[in-house]
Amino acid sequence: EAQVTQNPRYLITVTGKKLTVTCSQNMNHEYMSWYRQDPGLGLRQIYYSMNVEATDKGDVPEGYKVSRKEKRNFPLILESPSPNQTSLYFCASSLGGQGRWETQYFGPGTRLLVL
Amino acid sequence: AQSVAQPEDQVNVAEGNPLTVKCTYSVSGNPYLFWYVQYPNRGLQFLLKYITGDNLVKGSYGFEAEFNKSQTSFHLKKPSALVSDSALYFCAVRETGGSYIPTFGRGTSLIVHP
């Protein structure tokens, strides 16, 4: 089954404790991205990647890191989480290319609470 | 700069009636426009997109949207609503030739009453 998977689905942590949220897709998609969803703000893009070893900042990259060493994986790293990073996080992927990358497939989401 | 507005936080409609979820956008040049739907406790699902060509775009689950350049709108429509259409709907825009960062609206909650 074609899908985007995220782990963990739920995470409670404390301020300053490094964490990683994994994202994997099995569709051989070139484009991957991370979003956070906050009430009343919609989705905001954190980082995106056009292909392996090619990452770029989205609208809200502060406090986050990403890497794209393999085409299928795009982990999100919070080196020192803070309470304002409490949010619902989504990973997404798409084929890429003109007119195609906008058809993004989203993972199920990771709900993060930073105490 | 690009932006998108969904002026209604919530839309209520009776089952069987037509529904409209509104979206307006602002870009410097030409837009790519798309709609996504989010069911409770799920990720977003792609519904439809406007890239170029016909102003009326048909998508999944019987939904369609009309691109109106003069009014800078891209309203989502369905002729006959189902209770199962109840969900959160997001409009998004990206300017052609711009960065690969889409801007999403805040979302509109659609509630279809039996």
JSON list of C-alpha atoms in Angstrom, two decimals:
[
{"chain": "A", "resi": 1, "resn": "GLU", "atom": "CA", "xyz": [0.00, 0.00, 0.00]},
{"chain": "A", "resi": 2, "resn": "ALA", "atom": "CA", "xyz": [1.28, 3.42, -0.99]},
{"chain": "A", "resi": 3, "resn": "GLN", "atom": "CA", "xyz": [1.69, 5.47, 2.14]},
{"chain": "A", "resi": 4, "resn": "VAL", "atom": "CA", "xyz": [3.60, 7.95, 4.25]},
{"chain": "A", "resi": 5, "resn": "THR", "atom": "CA", "xyz": [4.37, 6.73, 7.74]},
{"chain": "A", "resi": 6, "resn": "GLN", "atom": "CA", "xyz": [5.38, 8.75, 10.76]},
{"chain": "A", "resi": 7, "resn": "ASN", "atom": "CA", "xyz": [6.69, 7.65, 14.14]},
{"chain": "A", "resi": 8, "resn": "PRO", "atom": "CA", "xyz": [5.88, 8.16, 16.87]},
{"chain": "A", "resi": 9, "resn": "ARG", "atom": "CA", "xyz": [2.24, 9.14, 16.54]},
{"chain": "A", "resi": 10, "resn": "TYR", "atom": "CA", "xyz": [2.15, 10.67, 20.00]},
{"chain": "A", "resi": 11, "resn": "LEU", "atom": "CA", "xyz": [5.01, 12.04, 22.05]},
{"chain": "A", "resi": 12, "resn": "ILE", "atom": "CA", "xyz": [5.28, 13.80, 25.39]},
{"chain": "A", "resi": 13, "resn": "THR", "atom": "CA", "xyz": [8.69, 15.19, 26.24]},
{"chain": "A", "resi": 14, "resn": "VAL", "atom": "CA", "xyz": [10.35, 17.83, 28.37]},
{"chain": "A", "resi": 15, "resn": "THR", "atom": "CA", "xyz": [12.03, 21.05, 27.39]},
{"chain": "A", "resi": 16, "resn": "GLY", "atom": "CA", "xyz": [15.53, 20.57, 26.03]},
{"chain": "A", "resi": 17, "resn": "LYS", "atom": "CA", "xyz": [15.43, 16.83, 25.44]},
{"chain": "A", "resi": 18, "resn": "LYS", "atom": "CA", "xyz": [16.40, 16.12, 21.85]},
{"chain": "A", "resi": 19, "resn": "LEU", "atom": "CA", "xyz": [13.92, 14.15, 19.81]},
{"chain": "A", "resi": 20, "resn": "THR", "atom": "CA", "xyz": [13.48, 12.84, 16.29]},
{"chain": "A", "resi": 21, "resn": "VAL", "atom": "CA", "xyz": [10.26, 12.20, 14.41]},
{"chain": "A", "resi": 22, "resn": "THR", "atom": "CA", "xyz": [10.73, 9.80, 11.55]},
{"chain": "A", "resi": 23, "resn": "CYS", "atom": "CA", "xyz": [8.99, 9.96, 8.19]},
{"chain": "A", "resi": 24, "resn": "SER", "atom": "CA", "xyz": [9.12, 7.38, 5.46]},
{"chain": "A", "resi": 25, "resn": "GLN", "atom": "CA", "xyz": [7.38, 7.02, 2.10]},
{"chain": "A", "resi": 26, "resn": "ASN", "atom": "CA", "xyz": [7.21, 4.00, -0.19]},
{"chain": "A", "resi": 27, "resn": "MET", "atom": "CA", "xyz": [6.17, 5.77, -3.39]},
{"chain": "A", "resi": 28, "resn": "ASN", "atom": "CA", "xyz": [9.64, 6.75, -4.66]},
{"chain": "A", "resi": 29, "resn": "HIS", "atom": "CA", "xyz": [8.64, 10.40, -4.34]},
{"chain": "A", "resi": 30, "resn": "GLU", "atom": "CA", "xyz": [11.25, 13.08, -4.89]},
{"chain": "A", "resi": 31, "resn": "TYR", "atom": "CA", "xyz": [9.64, 15.84, -2.87]},
{"chain": "A", "resi": 32, "resn": "MET", "atom": "CA", "xyz": [9.11, 15.61, 0.89]},
{"chain": "A", "resi": 33, "resn": "SER", "atom": "CA", "xyz": [8.15, 18.20, 3.44]},
{"chain": "A", "resi": 34, "resn": "TRP", "atom": "CA", "xyz": [7.24, 18.79, 7.07]},
{"chain": "A", "resi": 35, "resn": "TYR", "atom": "CA", "xyz": [4.36, 20.92, 8.34]},
{"chain": "A", "resi": 36, "resn": "ARG", "atom": "CA", "xyz": [3.03, 21.89, 11.69]},
{"chain": "A", "resi": 37, "resn": "GLN", "atom": "CA", "xyz": [-0.66, 22.45, 12.29]},
{"chain": "A", "resi": 38, "resn": "ASP", "atom": "CA", "xyz": [-1.82, 24.78, 15.01]},
{"chain": "A", "resi": 39, "resn": "PRO", "atom": "CA", "xyz": [-5.40, 25.81, 15.80]},
{"chain": "A", "resi": 40, "resn": "GLY", "atom": "CA", "xyz": [-6.45, 28.88, 13.84]},
{"chain": "A", "resi": 41, "resn": "LEU", "atom": "CA", "xyz": [-3.22, 28.97, 11.87]},
{"chain": "A", "resi": 42, "resn": "GLY", "atom": "CA", "xyz": [-3.68, 26.19, 9.34]},
{"chain": "A", "resi": 43, "resn": "LEU", "atom": "CA", "xyz": [-0.60, 24.37, 8.14]},
{"chain": "A", "resi": 44, "resn": "ARG", "atom": "CA", "xyz": [2.79, 25.98, 7.99]},
{"chain": "A", "resi": 45, "resn": "GLN", "atom": "CA", "xyz": [5.72, 24.43, 6.22]},
{"chain": "A", "resi": 46, "resn": "ILE", "atom": "CA", "xyz": [8.83, 23.83, 8.32]},
{"chain": "A", "resi": 47, "resn": "TYR", "atom": "CA", "xyz": [11.28, 22.36, 5.81]},
{"chain": "A", "resi": 48, "resn": "TYR", "atom": "CA", "xyz": [11.13, 20.73, 2.43]},
{"chain": "A", "resi": 49, "resn": "SER", "atom": "CA", "xyz": [13.38, 18.58, 0.29]},
{"chain": "A", "resi": 50, "resn": "MET", "atom": "CA", "xyz": [13.40, 18.42, -3.49]},
{"chain": "A", "resi": 51, "resn": "ASN", "atom": "CA", "xyz": [15.57, 15.31, -3.54]},
{"chain": "A", "resi": 52, "resn": "VAL", "atom": "CA", "xyz": [18.32, 13.47, -1.66]},
{"chain": "A", "resi": 53, "resn": "GLU", "atom": "CA", "xyz": [20.77, 15.84, 0.00]},
{"chain": "A", "resi": 54, "resn": "ALA", "atom": "CA", "xyz": [18.65, 18.83, -1.06]},
{"chain": "A", "resi": 55, "resn": "THR", "atom": "CA", "xyz": [16.77, 20.51, 1.78]},
{"chain": "A", "resi": 56, "resn": "ASP", "atom": "CA", "xyz": [15.49, 24.03, 2.23]},
{"chain": "A", "resi": 57, "resn": "LYS", "atom": "CA", "xyz": [13.72, 26.14, 4.81]},
{"chain": "A", "resi": 58, "resn": "GLY", "atom": "CA", "xyz": [9.99, 26.62, 4.81]},
{"chain": "A", "resi": 59, "resn": "ASP", "atom": "CA", "xyz": [8.06, 29.35, 6.57]},
{"chain": "A", "resi": 60, "resn": "VAL", "atom": "CA", "xyz": [8.84, 28.31, 10.17]},
{"chain": "A", "resi": 61, "resn": "PRO", "atom": "CA", "xyz": [12.21, 26.51, 10.32]},
{"chain": "A", "resi": 62, "resn": "GLU", "atom": "CA", "xyz": [13.50, 27.92, 13.62]},
{"chain": "A", "resi": 63, "resn": "GLY", "atom": "CA", "xyz": [14.21, 25.22, 16.17]},
{"chain": "A", "resi": 64, "resn": "TYR", "atom": "CA", "xyz": [14.08, 22.37, 13.68]},
{"chain": "A", "resi": 65, "resn": "LYS", "atom": "CA", "xyz": [16.54, 20.37, 11.60]},
{"chain": "A", "resi": 66, "resn": "VAL", "atom": "CA", "xyz": [16.03, 17.85, 8.82]},
{"chain": "A", "resi": 67, "resn": "SER", "atom": "CA", "xyz": [18.14, 15.53, 6.73]},
{"chain": "A", "resi": 68, "resn": "ARG", "atom": "CA", "xyz": [17.56, 13.63, 3.49]},
{"chain": "A", "resi": 69, "resn": "LYS", "atom": "CA", "xyz": [20.19, 10.95, 3.16]},
{"chain": "A", "resi": 70, "resn": "GLU", "atom": "CA", "xyz": [17.87, 8.49, 1.45]},
{"chain": "A", "resi": 71, "resn": "LYS", "atom": "CA", "xyz": [15.02, 9.17, -0.91]},
{"chain": "A", "resi": 72, "resn": "ARG", "atom": "CA", "xyz": [12.41, 7.44, 1.23]},
{"chain": "A", "resi": 73, "resn": "ASN", "atom": "CA", "xyz": [13.25, 9.00, 4.63]},
{"chain": "A", "resi": 74, "resn": "PHE", "atom": "CA", "xyz": [12.98, 12.56, 5.88]},
{"chain": "A", "resi": 75, "resn": "PRO", "atom": "CA", "xyz": [13.37, 12.79, 9.67]},
{"chain": "A", "resi": 76, "resn": "LEU", "atom": "CA", "xyz": [12.50, 15.92, 11.65]},
{"chain": "A", "resi": 77, "resn": "ILE", "atom": "CA", "xyz": [14.87, 16.72, 14.50]},
{"chain": "A", "resi": 78, "resn": "LEU", "atom": "CA", "xyz": [14.19, 18.99, 17.45]},
{"chain": "A", "resi": 79, "resn": "GLU", "atom": "CA", "xyz": [17.59, 19.55, 19.06]},
{"chain": "A", "resi": 80, "resn": "SER", "atom": "CA", "xyz": [16.23, 21.38, 22.10]},
{"chain": "A", "resi": 81, "resn": "PRO", "atom": "CA", "xyz": [12.43, 21.33, 22.13]},
{"chain": "A", "resi": 82, "resn": "SER", "atom": "CA", "xyz": [10.52, 24.16, 23.76]},
{"chain": "A", "resi": 83, "resn": "PRO", "atom": "CA", "xyz": [6.84, 24.42, 24.76]},
{"chain": "A", "resi": 84, "resn": "ASN", "atom": "CA", "xyz": [6.05, 26.59, 21.73]},
{"chain": "A", "resi": 85, "resn": "GLN", "atom": "CA", "xyz": [6.85, 23.57, 19.56]},
{"chain": "A", "resi": 86, "resn": "THR", "atom": "CA", "xyz": [3.88, 21.73, 20.99]},
{"chain": "A", "resi": 87, "resn": "SER", "atom": "CA", "xyz": [1.89, 21.03, 17.87]},
{"chain": "A", "resi": 88, "resn": "LEU", "atom": "CA", "xyz": [0.57, 18.48, 15.40]},
{"chain": "A", "resi": 89, "resn": "TYR", "atom": "CA", "xyz": [3.21, 17.61, 12.82]},
{"chain": "A", "resi": 90, "resn": "PHE", "atom": "CA", "xyz": [2.67, 16.22, 9.36]},
{"chain": "A", "resi": 91, "resn": "CYS", "atom": "CA", "xyz": [5.09, 14.78, 6.87]},
{"chain": "A", "resi": 92, "resn": "ALA", "atom": "CA", "xyz": [4.14, 14.83, 3.18]},
{"chain": "A", "resi": 93, "resn": "SER", "atom": "CA", "xyz": [5.58, 13.63, -0.11]},
{"chain": "A", "resi": 94, "resn": "SER", "atom": "CA", "xyz": [4.91, 14.05, -3.80]},
{"chain": "A", "resi": 95, "resn": "LEU", "atom": "CA", "xyz": [6.31, 13.06, -7.17]},
{"chain": "A", "resi": 96, "resn": "GLY", "atom": "CA", "xyz": [7.81, 16.44, -7.85]},
{"chain": "A", "resi": 97, "resn": "GLY", "atom": "CA", "xyz": [8.04, 18.20, -11.14]},
{"chain": "A", "resi": 98, "resn": "GLN", "atom": "CA", "xyz": [5.97, 20.95, -12.62]},
{"chain": "A", "resi": 99, "resn": "GLY", "atom": "CA", "xyz": [2.31, 20.58, -11.77]},
{"chain": "A", "resi": 100, "resn": "ARG", "atom": "CA", "xyz": [2.84, 17.33, -9.86]},
{"chain": "A", "resi": 101, "resn": "TRP", "atom": "CA", "xyz": [4.51, 18.18, -6.64]},
{"chain": "A", "resi": 102, "resn": "GLU", "atom": "CA", "xyz": [1.42, 19.96, -5.32]},
{"chain": "A", "resi": 103, "resn": "THR", "atom": "CA", "xyz": [-0.40, 16.62, -5.14]},
{"chain": "A", "resi": 104, "resn": "GLN", "atom": "CA", "xyz": [1.02, 15.81, -1.76]},
{"chain": "A", "resi": 105, "resn": "TYR", "atom": "CA", "xyz": [0.40, 12.64, 0.22]},
{"chain": "A", "resi": 106, "resn": "PHE", "atom": "CA", "xyz": [0.28, 13.25, 3.94]},
{"chain": "A", "resi": 107, "resn": "GLY", "atom": "CA", "xyz": [1.25, 11.03, 6.82]},
{"chain": "A", "resi": 108, "resn": "PRO", "atom": "CA", "xyz": [-1.14, 10.43, 9.75]},
{"chain": "A", "resi": 109, "resn": "GLY", "atom": "CA", "xyz": [0.45, 13.06, 11.94]},
{"chain": "A", "resi": 110, "resn": "THR", "atom": "CA", "xyz": [2.52, 13.19, 15.14]},
{"chain": "A", "resi": 111, "resn": "ARG", "atom": "CA", "xyz": [1.08, 14.96, 18.13]},
{"chain": "A", "resi": 112, "resn": "LEU", "atom": "CA", "xyz": [3.88, 16.45, 20.22]},
{"chain": "A", "resi": 113, "resn": "LEU", "atom": "CA", "xyz": [3.58, 17.91, 23.71]},
{"chain": "A", "resi": 114, "resn": "VAL", "atom": "CA", "xyz": [6.61, 19.66, 25.15]},
{"chain": "A", "resi": 115, "resn": "LEU", "atom": "CA", "xyz": [6.40, 20.28, 28.90]},
{"chain": "B", "resi": 1, "resn": "ALA", "atom": "CA", "xyz": [4.13, 37.54, -1.19]},
{"chain": "B", "resi": 2, "resn": "GLN", "atom": "CA", "xyz": [1.33, 35.00, -1.41]},
{"chain": "B", "resi": 3, "resn": "SER", "atom": "CA", "xyz": [-1.61, 34.58, 0.89]},
{"chain": "B", "resi": 4, "resn": "VAL", "atom": "CA", "xyz": [-4.88, 32.72, 1.07]},
{"chain": "B", "resi": 5, "resn": "ALA", "atom": "CA", "xyz": [-8.03, 33.41, 3.03]},
{"chain": "B", "resi": 6, "resn": "GLN", "atom": "CA", "xyz": [-10.87, 31.13, 4.03]},
{"chain": "B", "resi": 7, "resn": "PRO", "atom": "CA", "xyz": [-13.41, 33.62, 5.36]},
{"chain": "B", "resi": 8, "resn": "GLU", "atom": "CA", "xyz": [-15.63, 31.08, 7.10]},
{"chain": "B", "resi": 9, "resn": "ASP", "atom": "CA", "xyz": [-14.46, 29.09, 10.09]},
{"chain": "B", "resi": 10, "resn": "GLN", "atom": "CA", "xyz": [-17.49, 26.83, 9.78]},
{"chain": "B", "resi": 11, "resn": "VAL", "atom": "CA", "xyz": [-20.06, 26.01, 7.12]},
{"chain": "B", "resi": 12, "resn": "ASN", "atom": "CA", "xyz": [-23.28, 24.22, 7.94]},
{"chain": "B", "resi": 13, "resn": "VAL", "atom": "CA", "xyz": [-25.38, 22.54, 5.27]},
{"chain": "B", "resi": 14, "resn": "ALA", "atom": "CA", "xyz": [-28.17, 19.99, 5.19]},
{"chain": "B", "resi": 15, "resn": "GLU", "atom": "CA", "xyz": [-27.56, 16.64, 3.57]},
{"chain": "B", "resi": 16, "resn": "GLY", "atom": "CA", "xyz": [-28.59, 16.70, -0.08]},
{"chain": "B", "resi": 17, "resn": "ASN", "atom": "CA", "xyz": [-28.14, 20.45, -0.42]},
{"chain": "B", "resi": 18, "resn": "PRO", "atom": "CA", "xyz": [-25.34, 22.03, -2.44]},
{"chain": "B", "resi": 19, "resn": "LEU", "atom": "CA", "xyz": [-22.31, 23.18, -0.52]},
{"chain": "B", "resi": 20, "resn": "THR", "atom": "CA", "xyz": [-19.71, 25.88, -1.08]},
{"chain": "B", "resi": 21, "resn": "VAL", "atom": "CA", "xyz": [-16.53, 26.44, 0.86]},
{"chain": "B", "resi": 22, "resn": "LYS", "atom": "CA", "xyz": [-14.94, 29.76, 0.02]},
{"chain": "B", "resi": 23, "resn": "CYS", "atom": "CA", "xyz": [-11.31, 30.57, -0.71]},
{"chain": "B", "resi": 24, "resn": "THR", "atom": "CA", "xyz": [-9.67, 33.74, -1.96]},
{"chain": "B", "resi": 25, "resn": "TYR", "atom": "CA", "xyz": [-6.00, 34.20, -2.70]},
{"chain": "B", "resi": 26, "resn": "SER", "atom": "CA", "xyz": [-3.38, 36.81, -3.38]},
{"chain": "B", "resi": 27, "resn": "VAL", "atom": "CA", "xyz": [-0.24, 36.33, -5.47]},
{"chain": "B", "resi": 28, "resn": "SER", "atom": "CA", "xyz": [1.94, 38.63, -7.52]},
{"chain": "B", "resi": 29, "resn": "GLY", "atom": "CA", "xyz": [1.76, 36.49, -10.63]},
{"chain": "B", "resi": 30, "resn": "ASN", "atom": "CA", "xyz": [-0.20, 33.38, -11.51]},
{"chain": "B", "resi": 31, "resn": "PRO", "atom": "CA", "xyz": [-1.33, 30.89, -8.89]},
{"chain": "B", "resi": 32, "resn": "TYR", "atom": "CA", "xyz": [-1.31, 27.18, -8.39]},
{"chain": "B", "resi": 33, "resn": "LEU", "atom": "CA", "xyz": [-4.35, 26.44, -6.22]},
{"chain": "B", "resi": 34, "resn": "PHE", "atom": "CA", "xyz": [-5.41, 23.32, -4.42]},
{"chain": "B", "resi": 35, "resn": "TRP", "atom": "CA", "xyz": [-7.83, 21.92, -1.89]},
{"chain": "B", "resi": 36, "resn": "TYR", "atom": "CA", "xyz": [-7.20, 19.33, 0.78]},
{"chain": "B", "resi": 37, "resn": "VAL", "atom": "CA", "xyz": [-9.59, 17.64, 3.23]},
{"chain": "B", "resi": 38, "resn": "GLN", "atom": "CA", "xyz": [-8.78, 16.45, 6.73]},
{"chain": "B", "resi": 39, "resn": "TYR", "atom": "CA", "xyz": [-10.99, 13.94, 8.48]},
{"chain": "B", "resi": 40, "resn": "PRO", "atom": "CA", "xyz": [-10.81, 13.67, 12.28]},
{"chain": "B", "resi": 41, "resn": "ASN", "atom": "CA", "xyz": [-7.53, 12.24, 13.53]},
{"chain": "B", "resi": 42, "resn": "ARG", "atom": "CA", "xyz": [-6.24, 11.79, 9.99]},
{"chain": "B", "resi": 43, "resn": "GLY", "atom": "CA", "xyz": [-3.70, 13.44, 7.74]},
{"chain": "B", "resi": 44, "resn": "LEU", "atom": "CA", "xyz": [-4.71, 15.67, 4.87]},
{"chain": "B", "resi": 45, "resn": "GLN", "atom": "CA", "xyz": [-5.98, 14.18, 1.64]},
{"chain": "B", "resi": 46, "resn": "PHE", "atom": "CA", "xyz": [-5.62, 15.86, -1.73]},
{"chain": "B", "resi": 47, "resn": "LEU", "atom": "CA", "xyz": [-8.94, 16.79, -3.37]},
{"chain": "B", "resi": 48, "resn": "LEU", "atom": "CA", "xyz": [-8.15, 18.81, -6.47]},
{"chain": "B", "resi": 49, "resn": "LYS", "atom": "CA", "xyz": [-5.85, 21.39, -7.99]},
{"chain": "B", "resi": 50, "resn": "TYR", "atom": "CA", "xyz": [-5.79, 24.17, -10.54]},
{"chain": "B", "resi": 51, "resn": "ILE", "atom": "CA", "xyz": [-2.57, 24.50, -12.49]},
{"chain": "B", "resi": 52, "resn": "THR", "atom": "CA", "xyz": [-3.68, 25.90, -15.82]},
{"chain": "B", "resi": 53, "resn": "GLY", "atom": "CA", "xyz": [-6.41, 25.38, -18.40]},
{"chain": "B", "resi": 54, "resn": "ASP", "atom": "CA", "xyz": [-10.10, 24.99, -17.66]},
{"chain": "B", "resi": 55, "resn": "ASN", "atom": "CA", "xyz": [-11.34, 27.17, -14.86]},
{"chain": "B", "resi": 56, "resn": "LEU", "atom": "CA", "xyz": [-13.63, 24.42, -13.57]},
{"chain": "B", "resi": 57, "resn": "VAL", "atom": "CA", "xyz": [-11.65, 21.67, -11.91]},
{"chain": "B", "resi": 58, "resn": "LYS", "atom": "CA", "xyz": [-13.16, 18.35, -10.91]},
{"chain": "B", "resi": 59, "resn": "GLY", "atom": "CA", "xyz": [-11.71, 16.32, -8.09]},
{"chain": "B", "resi": 60, "resn": "SER", "atom": "CA", "xyz": [-12.26, 13.43, -5.75]},
{"chain": "B", "resi": 61, "resn": "TYR", "atom": "CA", "xyz": [-15.54, 12.48, -4.04]},
{"chain": "B", "resi": 62, "resn": "GLY", "atom": "CA", "xyz": [-17.66, 14.61, -6.40]},
{"chain": "B", "resi": 63, "resn": "PHE", "atom": "CA", "xyz": [-16.06, 17.90, -5.45]},
{"chain": "B", "resi": 64, "resn": "GLU", "atom": "CA", "xyz": [-15.22, 20.64, -7.91]},
{"chain": "B", "resi": 65, "resn": "ALA", "atom": "CA", "xyz": [-13.77, 24.12, -7.74]},
{"chain": "B", "resi": 66, "resn": "GLU", "atom": "CA", "xyz": [-13.90, 27.11, -10.02]},
{"chain": "B", "resi": 67, "resn": "PHE", "atom": "CA", "xyz": [-10.91, 29.32, -10.60]},
{"chain": "B", "resi": 68, "resn": "ASN", "atom": "CA", "xyz": [-11.99, 32.95, -10.98]},
{"chain": "B", "resi": 69, "resn": "LYS", "atom": "CA", "xyz": [-9.04, 35.16, -11.79]},
{"chain": "B", "resi": 70, "resn": "SER", "atom": "CA", "xyz": [-10.93, 38.45, -11.67]},
{"chain": "B", "resi": 71, "resn": "GLN", "atom": "CA", "xyz": [-12.26, 37.73, -8.20]},
{"chain": "B", "resi": 72, "resn": "THR", "atom": "CA", "xyz": [-9.08, 35.89, -7.12]},
{"chain": "B", "resi": 73, "resn": "SER", "atom": "CA", "xyz": [-11.22, 33.06, -5.81]},
{"chain": "B", "resi": 74, "resn": "PHE", "atom": "CA", "xyz": [-11.15, 29.29, -5.87]},
{"chain": "B", "resi": 75, "resn": "HIS", "atom": "CA", "xyz": [-14.34, 28.16, -4.13]},
{"chain": "B", "resi": 76, "resn": "LEU", "atom": "CA", "xyz": [-14.93, 24.47, -3.47]},
{"chain": "B", "resi": 77, "resn": "LYS", "atom": "CA", "xyz": [-18.35, 23.13, -4.40]},
{"chain": "B", "resi": 78, "resn": "LYS", "atom": "CA", "xyz": [-20.41, 19.98, -4.41]},
{"chain": "B", "resi": 79, "resn": "PRO", "atom": "CA", "xyz": [-23.94, 19.67, -5.83]},
{"chain": "B", "resi": 80, "resn": "SER", "atom": "CA", "xyz": [-25.29, 17.40, -3.10]},
{"chain": "B", "resi": 81, "resn": "ALA", "atom": "CA", "xyz": [-23.67, 17.17, 0.33]},
{"chain": "B", "resi": 82, "resn": "LEU", "atom": "CA", "xyz": [-23.28, 13.94, 2.28]},
{"chain": "B", "resi": 83, "resn": "VAL", "atom": "CA", "xyz": [-22.95, 13.57, 6.03]},
{"chain": "B", "resi": 84, "resn": "SER", "atom": "CA", "xyz": [-19.63, 11.84, 5.34]},
{"chain": "B", "resi": 85, "resn": "ASP", "atom": "CA", "xyz": [-18.34, 15.08, 3.77]},
{"chain": "B", "resi": 86, "resn": "SER", "atom": "CA", "xyz": [-18.14, 16.59, 7.25]},
{"chain": "B", "resi": 87, "resn": "ALA", "atom": "CA", "xyz": [-14.48, 17.43, 7.74]},
{"chain": "B", "resi": 88, "resn": "LEU", "atom": "CA", "xyz": [-11.94, 20.25, 7.81]},
{"chain": "B", "resi": 89, "resn": "TYR", "atom": "CA", "xyz": [-11.12, 21.72, 4.40]},
{"chain": "B", "resi": 90, "resn": "PHE", "atom": "CA", "xyz": [-7.96, 23.59, 3.52]},
{"chain": "B", "resi": 91, "resn": "CYS", "atom": "CA", "xyz": [-7.29, 25.79, 0.53]},
{"chain": "B", "resi": 92, "resn": "ALA", "atom": "CA", "xyz": [-3.68, 26.42, -0.46]},
{"chain": "B", "resi": 93, "resn": "VAL", "atom": "CA", "xyz": [-1.81, 28.54, -2.98]},
{"chain": "B", "resi": 94, "resn": "ARG", "atom": "CA", "xyz": [1.62, 28.71, -4.48]},
{"chain": "B", "resi": 95, "resn": "GLU", "atom": "CA", "xyz": [2.77, 31.34, -6.92]},
{"chain": "B", "resi": 96, "resn": "THR", "atom": "CA", "xyz": [4.05, 29.98, -10.21]},
{"chain": "B", "resi": 97, "resn": "GLY", "atom": "CA", "xyz": [7.75, 30.57, -10.54]},
{"chain": "B", "resi": 98, "resn": "GLY", "atom": "CA", "xyz": [7.99, 31.30, -6.84]},
{"chain": "B", "resi": 99, "resn": "SER", "atom": "CA", "xyz": [9.41, 29.25, -3.99]},
{"chain": "B", "resi": 100, "resn": "TYR", "atom": "CA", "xyz": [8.26, 25.71, -3.34]},
{"chain": "B", "resi": 101, "resn": "ILE", "atom": "CA", "xyz": [6.51, 26.77, -0.16]},
{"chain": "B", "resi": 102, "resn": "PRO", "atom": "CA", "xyz": [2.73, 26.62, -0.34]},
{"chain": "B", "resi": 103, "resn": "THR", "atom": "CA", "xyz": [0.59, 28.84, 1.84]},
{"chain": "B", "resi": 104, "resn": "PHE", "atom": "CA", "xyz": [-2.38, 27.14, 3.46]},
{"chain": "B", "resi": 105, "resn": "GLY", "atom": "CA", "xyz": [-5.54, 28.77, 4.69]},
{"chain": "B", "resi": 106, "resn": "ARG", "atom": "CA", "xyz": [-6.67, 28.38, 8.29]},
{"chain": "B", "resi": 107, "resn": "GLY", "atom": "CA", "xyz": [-9.23, 25.78, 7.32]},
{"chain": "B", "resi": 108, "resn": "THR", "atom": "CA", "xyz": [-13.02, 25.65, 7.19]},
{"chain": "B", "resi": 109, "resn": "SER", "atom": "CA", "xyz": [-14.98, 23.11, 9.17]},
{"chain": "B", "resi": 110, "resn": "LEU", "atom": "CA", "xyz": [-17.81, 21.69, 7.08]},
{"chain": "B", "resi": 111, "resn": "ILE", "atom": "CA", "xyz": [-20.69, 20.19, 9.00]},
{"chain": "B", "resi": 112, "resn": "VAL", "atom": "CA", "xyz": [-23.35, 18.33, 7.04]},
{"chain": "B", "resi": 113, "resn": "HIS", "atom": "CA", "xyz": [-26.53, 17.72, 9.01]},
{"chain": "B", "resi": 114, "resn": "PRO", "atom": "CA", "xyz": [-28.68, 14.64, 8.34]}
]
